[in-house]
Amino acid sequence: MPIVCLDSGNSRLKWGIWLKGWREQGSLAYTDLETLEELGARWKTPSRILLAQVATESRVAKIEQSIPHWKNRIEKIRATSFLCGVKNAYLQPETLGADRWCALIGAWGRTHRASIVVMSGTATTIDSLDSKGHFLGGMILPGLGLMRRALARETAKLSFGKGDFTPFPISTFDAIATGSIETHLGAIDRAFLRLKEKEEDVRVILSGGNSRFLAKFITLPHQQIDNLPLEGLRRIAFEKNIEH
């Protein structure tokens, strides 16, 4: 029977169906959750339904209402001190966001190497994972769009508009766009250099809605892995089959 993986982020719900490989994956705005009924009709009897929750409880309730026969079967995954080969260094391990925890597990399961795991969406997280699978810590930044909207909202003369990255911006919109991108690149570079002091081989792993755009500007060794939290969720589902 299939496993259903749900990643309820700040802006969208990402979902995947695993049955000896990914059979389907997709994402939905929370205003379009009624279409989940069709998903439930196609996969009526999954063996497990795992959820990494960042969204509010009200949004999770809407997810459950959209697929009523799944309602009491959804397992909410929370961070722990150790799982699937990843050791969590957070002072209070359970306070690490479920999406970050699942992304780290997904990244480790795919690469088994020292990595800077970047999840770029509404917020951007930049997490350091060493070659032993130890999550050392990480950063949270406003996402690319959130940075630009915050400037437009909180300043008198910096309105929101389309801008492009350029080495020497000579328009306000380009200055804002370039600043938000360079802020992300700088944070990633610094995290990379810190981990490189401990590890010989380090790679940046990018995932999330803005990751393909961000990848255009990264000069460090990197790779793109879509839907890392879903990858982590399906590995958690098979935890007993994973070598620790």
CSV table of C-alpha atoms in Angstrom, one decimal:
chain,number,residue,atom,x,y,z
A,1,MET,CA,0.0,0.0,0.0
A,2,PRO,CA,1.2,3.5,-0.7
A,3,ILE,CA,2.6,6.1,1.8
A,4,VAL,CA,1.2,9.6,1.7
A,5,CYS,CA,3.7,12.4,2.6
A,6,LEU,CA,2.4,15.9,3.3
A,7,ASP,CA,4.4,19.0,3.8
A,8,SER,CA,2.2,21.9,5.0
A,9,GLY,CA,4.4,25.0,4.6
A,10,ASN,CA,3.7,28.7,5.1
A,11,SER,CA,2.3,29.3,1.7
A,12,ARG,CA,1.5,25.9,0.1
A,13,LEU,CA,0.8,22.3,0.8
A,14,LYS,CA,3.3,19.9,-0.9
A,15,TRP,CA,2.3,16.3,-1.3
A,16,GLY,CA,3.7,13.0,-2.6
A,17,ILE,CA,2.6,9.4,-3.0
A,18,TRP,CA,5.3,6.8,-2.5
A,19,LEU,CA,4.9,3.2,-3.7
A,20,LYS,CA,8.2,1.7,-4.6
A,21,GLY,CA,9.1,5.1,-5.9
A,22,TRP,CA,7.3,8.5,-6.2
A,23,ARG,CA,4.1,7.8,-8.1
A,24,GLU,CA,2.8,11.4,-7.8
A,25,GLN,CA,3.9,14.7,-6.4
A,26,GLY,CA,2.3,18.1,-6.4
A,27,SER,CA,1.6,21.3,-4.5
A,28,LEU,CA,-1.5,23.4,-3.8
A,29,ALA,CA,-2.3,26.8,-2.5
A,30,TYR,CA,-4.4,26.6,0.7
A,31,THR,CA,-7.3,28.2,-1.2
A,32,ASP,CA,-7.4,25.1,-3.5
A,33,LEU,CA,-7.5,22.4,-0.9
A,34,GLU,CA,-10.8,21.1,-2.2
A,35,THR,CA,-8.9,19.4,-5.0
A,36,LEU,CA,-7.4,17.0,-2.4
A,37,GLU,CA,-10.6,15.1,-2.5
A,38,GLU,CA,-9.6,13.8,-5.9
A,39,LEU,CA,-6.2,12.7,-4.4
A,40,GLY,CA,-8.0,10.9,-1.7
A,41,ALA,CA,-10.2,9.1,-4.2
A,42,ARG,CA,-7.2,7.8,-6.1
A,43,TRP,CA,-5.4,6.6,-3.0
A,44,LYS,CA,-8.1,5.5,-0.6
A,45,THR,CA,-6.1,3.1,1.6
A,46,PRO,CA,-2.6,4.3,2.2
A,47,SER,CA,-0.6,2.4,4.8
A,48,ARG,CA,0.6,5.6,6.5
A,49,ILE,CA,-0.1,9.4,6.1
A,50,LEU,CA,2.8,11.5,7.4
A,51,LEU,CA,2.7,15.3,7.9
A,52,ALA,CA,5.4,17.8,8.4
A,53,GLN,CA,3.5,20.8,9.8
A,54,VAL,CA,4.6,24.4,9.6
A,55,ALA,CA,1.1,25.8,8.7
A,56,THR,CA,-1.4,26.8,11.3
A,57,GLU,CA,-3.7,24.3,13.0
A,58,SER,CA,-6.6,25.9,11.1
A,59,ARG,CA,-5.0,25.1,7.8
A,60,VAL,CA,-4.2,21.6,8.9
A,61,ALA,CA,-7.9,21.2,9.9
A,62,LYS,CA,-8.9,22.3,6.3
A,63,ILE,CA,-6.6,19.6,5.0
A,64,GLU,CA,-8.3,17.0,7.1
A,65,GLN,CA,-11.7,18.3,6.1
A,66,SER,CA,-10.8,18.0,2.4
A,67,ILE,CA,-10.0,14.3,2.8
A,68,PRO,CA,-12.3,13.2,5.6
A,69,HIS,CA,-11.5,9.5,5.5
A,70,TRP,CA,-7.8,10.3,6.1
A,71,LYS,CA,-8.6,12.6,9.1
A,72,ASN,CA,-7.8,10.4,12.0
A,73,ARG,CA,-4.8,8.7,10.3
A,74,ILE,CA,-2.5,11.7,9.8
A,75,GLU,CA,0.7,11.3,11.8
A,76,LYS,CA,2.3,14.7,12.6
A,77,ILE,CA,6.1,14.3,12.5
A,78,ARG,CA,8.1,16.3,15.1
A,79,ALA,CA,11.9,16.7,15.4
A,80,THR,CA,13.7,14.3,17.8
A,81,SER,CA,17.3,14.1,19.0
A,82,PHE,CA,18.1,11.3,16.5
A,83,LEU,CA,16.3,9.7,13.5
A,84,CYS,CA,17.3,8.0,10.2
A,85,GLY,CA,21.0,8.6,10.8
A,86,VAL,CA,20.7,12.4,11.6
A,87,LYS,CA,21.6,13.7,15.0
A,88,ASN,CA,19.9,16.9,16.1
A,89,ALA,CA,22.1,19.4,17.9
A,90,TYR,CA,19.3,21.8,18.8
A,91,LEU,CA,19.2,22.7,22.6
A,92,GLN,CA,15.6,21.6,22.6
A,93,PRO,CA,15.5,19.1,19.7
A,94,GLU,CA,11.7,19.1,19.5
A,95,THR,CA,11.6,22.8,18.8
A,96,LEU,CA,13.3,22.4,15.4
A,97,GLY,CA,10.8,22.9,12.6
A,98,ALA,CA,9.4,19.7,11.3
A,99,ASP,CA,10.0,20.8,7.7
A,100,ARG,CA,13.7,21.5,8.4
A,101,TRP,CA,14.1,18.2,10.3
A,102,CYS,CA,12.5,16.3,7.4
A,103,ALA,CA,14.7,18.2,4.8
A,104,LEU,CA,17.8,17.3,6.8
A,105,ILE,CA,16.8,13.6,6.9
A,106,GLY,CA,16.0,13.7,3.2
A,107,ALA,CA,19.4,15.4,2.3
A,108,TRP,CA,21.3,12.9,4.4
A,109,GLY,CA,19.5,9.9,3.0
A,110,ARG,CA,20.3,11.1,-0.6
A,111,THR,CA,23.9,12.2,-0.2
A,112,HIS,CA,25.5,11.0,3.0
A,113,ARG,CA,27.9,13.9,2.8
A,114,ALA,CA,28.6,17.2,4.6
A,115,SER,CA,26.1,19.7,3.2
A,116,ILE,CA,24.6,23.1,3.6
A,117,VAL,CA,20.9,22.4,3.3
A,118,VAL,CA,19.1,25.4,1.9
A,119,MET,CA,15.3,25.4,1.9
A,120,SER,CA,14.2,28.5,0.0
A,121,GLY,CA,10.5,29.5,0.2
A,122,THR,CA,8.4,32.0,2.2
A,123,ALA,CA,11.3,31.8,4.7
A,124,THR,CA,14.8,30.6,3.8
A,125,THR,CA,16.6,28.1,6.1
A,126,ILE,CA,20.3,27.4,5.9
A,127,ASP,CA,21.3,24.4,7.9
A,128,SER,CA,24.7,22.7,8.4
A,129,LEU,CA,25.0,18.9,8.2
A,130,ASP,CA,28.4,17.3,8.7
A,131,SER,CA,29.8,14.1,7.2
A,132,LYS,CA,28.6,12.0,10.2
A,133,GLY,CA,25.0,13.1,9.8
A,134,HIS,CA,25.2,15.6,12.7
A,135,PHE,CA,23.0,18.7,12.2
A,136,LEU,CA,25.2,21.4,13.7
A,137,GLY,CA,22.8,24.3,13.6
A,138,GLY,CA,21.4,26.7,11.1
A,139,MET,CA,19.9,30.1,10.2
A,140,ILE,CA,16.4,31.4,9.3
A,141,LEU,CA,16.1,34.4,6.9
A,142,PRO,CA,13.1,36.1,5.4
A,143,GLY,CA,12.6,34.6,1.9
A,144,LEU,CA,13.4,36.5,-1.2
A,145,GLY,CA,9.9,37.7,-1.7
A,146,LEU,CA,9.3,38.4,2.0
A,147,MET,CA,12.4,40.6,2.1
A,148,ARG,CA,11.2,42.7,-0.8
A,149,ARG,CA,7.6,43.0,0.5
A,150,ALA,CA,9.0,44.0,4.0
A,151,LEU,CA,10.9,46.9,2.4
A,152,ALA,CA,7.8,48.0,0.5
A,153,ARG,CA,5.6,47.8,3.6
A,154,GLU,CA,8.0,49.3,6.2
A,155,THR,CA,9.6,52.2,4.3
A,156,ALA,CA,8.1,55.3,2.8
A,157,LYS,CA,9.7,55.4,-0.6
A,158,LEU,CA,10.7,51.8,-1.4
A,159,SER,CA,7.7,50.5,-3.2
A,160,PHE,CA,7.3,46.8,-4.4
A,161,GLY,CA,8.0,46.3,-8.0
A,162,LYS,CA,9.9,44.0,-10.5
A,163,GLY,CA,13.6,44.3,-10.3
A,164,ASP,CA,16.5,42.3,-11.6
A,165,PHE,CA,19.9,41.2,-10.2
A,166,THR,CA,22.8,43.3,-11.4
A,167,PRO,CA,26.3,43.7,-10.0
A,168,PHE,CA,25.9,47.5,-9.9
A,169,PRO,CA,22.2,48.3,-9.5
A,170,ILE,CA,21.2,51.8,-10.9
A,171,SER,CA,17.5,51.6,-10.2
A,172,THR,CA,15.7,51.2,-6.9
A,173,PHE,CA,13.8,48.1,-8.0
A,174,ASP,CA,17.1,46.5,-9.1
A,175,ALA,CA,18.8,47.6,-5.9
A,176,ILE,CA,16.1,45.8,-3.8
A,177,ALA,CA,16.1,42.6,-5.9
A,178,THR,CA,19.9,42.5,-5.9
A,179,GLY,CA,20.0,43.2,-2.2
A,180,SER,CA,17.7,40.3,-1.3
A,181,ILE,CA,19.6,37.9,-3.5
A,182,GLU,CA,23.0,39.0,-2.2
A,183,THR,CA,21.8,38.6,1.4
A,184,HIS,CA,21.0,35.0,0.7
A,185,LEU,CA,24.2,34.3,-1.2
A,186,GLY,CA,26.3,35.9,1.6
A,187,ALA,CA,24.6,33.8,4.3
A,188,ILE,CA,25.1,30.6,2.3
A,189,ASP,CA,28.7,31.5,1.6
A,190,ARG,CA,29.4,32.1,5.3
A,191,ALA,CA,27.7,28.9,6.3
A,192,PHE,CA,29.7,27.0,3.6
A,193,LEU,CA,33.0,28.4,4.7
A,194,ARG,CA,32.4,27.6,8.4
A,195,LEU,CA,31.5,24.0,7.5
A,196,LYS,CA,34.5,23.8,5.2
A,197,GLU,CA,36.8,24.5,8.2
A,198,LYS,CA,35.6,21.1,9.6
A,199,GLU,CA,35.0,19.1,6.4
A,200,GLU,CA,37.1,18.5,3.3
A,201,ASP,CA,34.1,18.0,1.0
A,202,VAL,CA,31.1,20.2,1.3
A,203,ARG,CA,28.2,20.8,-1.1
A,204,VAL,CA,25.2,23.1,-1.0
A,205,ILE,CA,21.8,21.3,-1.4
A,206,LEU,CA,19.0,23.5,-2.6
A,207,SER,CA,15.3,22.8,-2.3
A,208,GLY,CA,12.0,24.8,-2.0
A,209,GLY,CA,10.0,27.0,-4.2
A,210,ASN,CA,12.7,29.7,-4.9
A,211,SER,CA,15.6,27.3,-5.1
A,212,ARG,CA,15.8,27.1,-8.9
A,213,PHE,CA,15.9,30.8,-9.1
A,214,LEU,CA,18.5,31.1,-6.3
A,215,ALA,CA,20.6,28.4,-8.0
A,216,LYS,CA,21.3,30.7,-10.9
A,217,PHE,CA,23.5,32.9,-8.7
A,218,ILE,CA,25.3,30.3,-6.6
A,219,THR,CA,28.9,29.7,-7.5
A,220,LEU,CA,29.6,27.1,-4.8
A,221,PRO,CA,29.3,23.3,-5.6
A,222,HIS,CA,25.6,22.6,-5.4
A,223,GLN,CA,22.8,20.4,-6.4
A,224,GLN,CA,19.0,20.7,-6.6
A,225,ILE,CA,16.8,18.2,-4.9
A,226,ASP,CA,13.1,18.9,-5.2
A,227,ASN,CA,10.8,18.4,-2.2
A,228,LEU,CA,13.4,17.5,0.4
A,229,PRO,CA,10.8,17.4,3.2
A,230,LEU,CA,8.8,14.8,1.3
A,231,GLU,CA,11.9,12.8,0.8
A,232,GLY,CA,12.6,12.9,4.5
A,233,LEU,CA,9.0,11.9,5.4
A,234,ARG,CA,9.1,8.8,3.2
A,235,ARG,CA,12.5,7.8,4.8
A,236,ILE,CA,10.9,8.3,8.3
A,237,ALA,CA,8.1,6.0,7.2
A,238,PHE,CA,10.7,3.3,6.5
A,239,GLU,CA,12.9,4.1,9.5
A,240,LYS,CA,13.4,0.5,10.5
A,241,ASN,CA,14.7,-0.3,7.0
A,242,ILE,CA,17.3,2.4,7.1
A,243,GLU,CA,20.9,1.8,8.2
A,244,HIS,CA,21.7,4.0,11.3
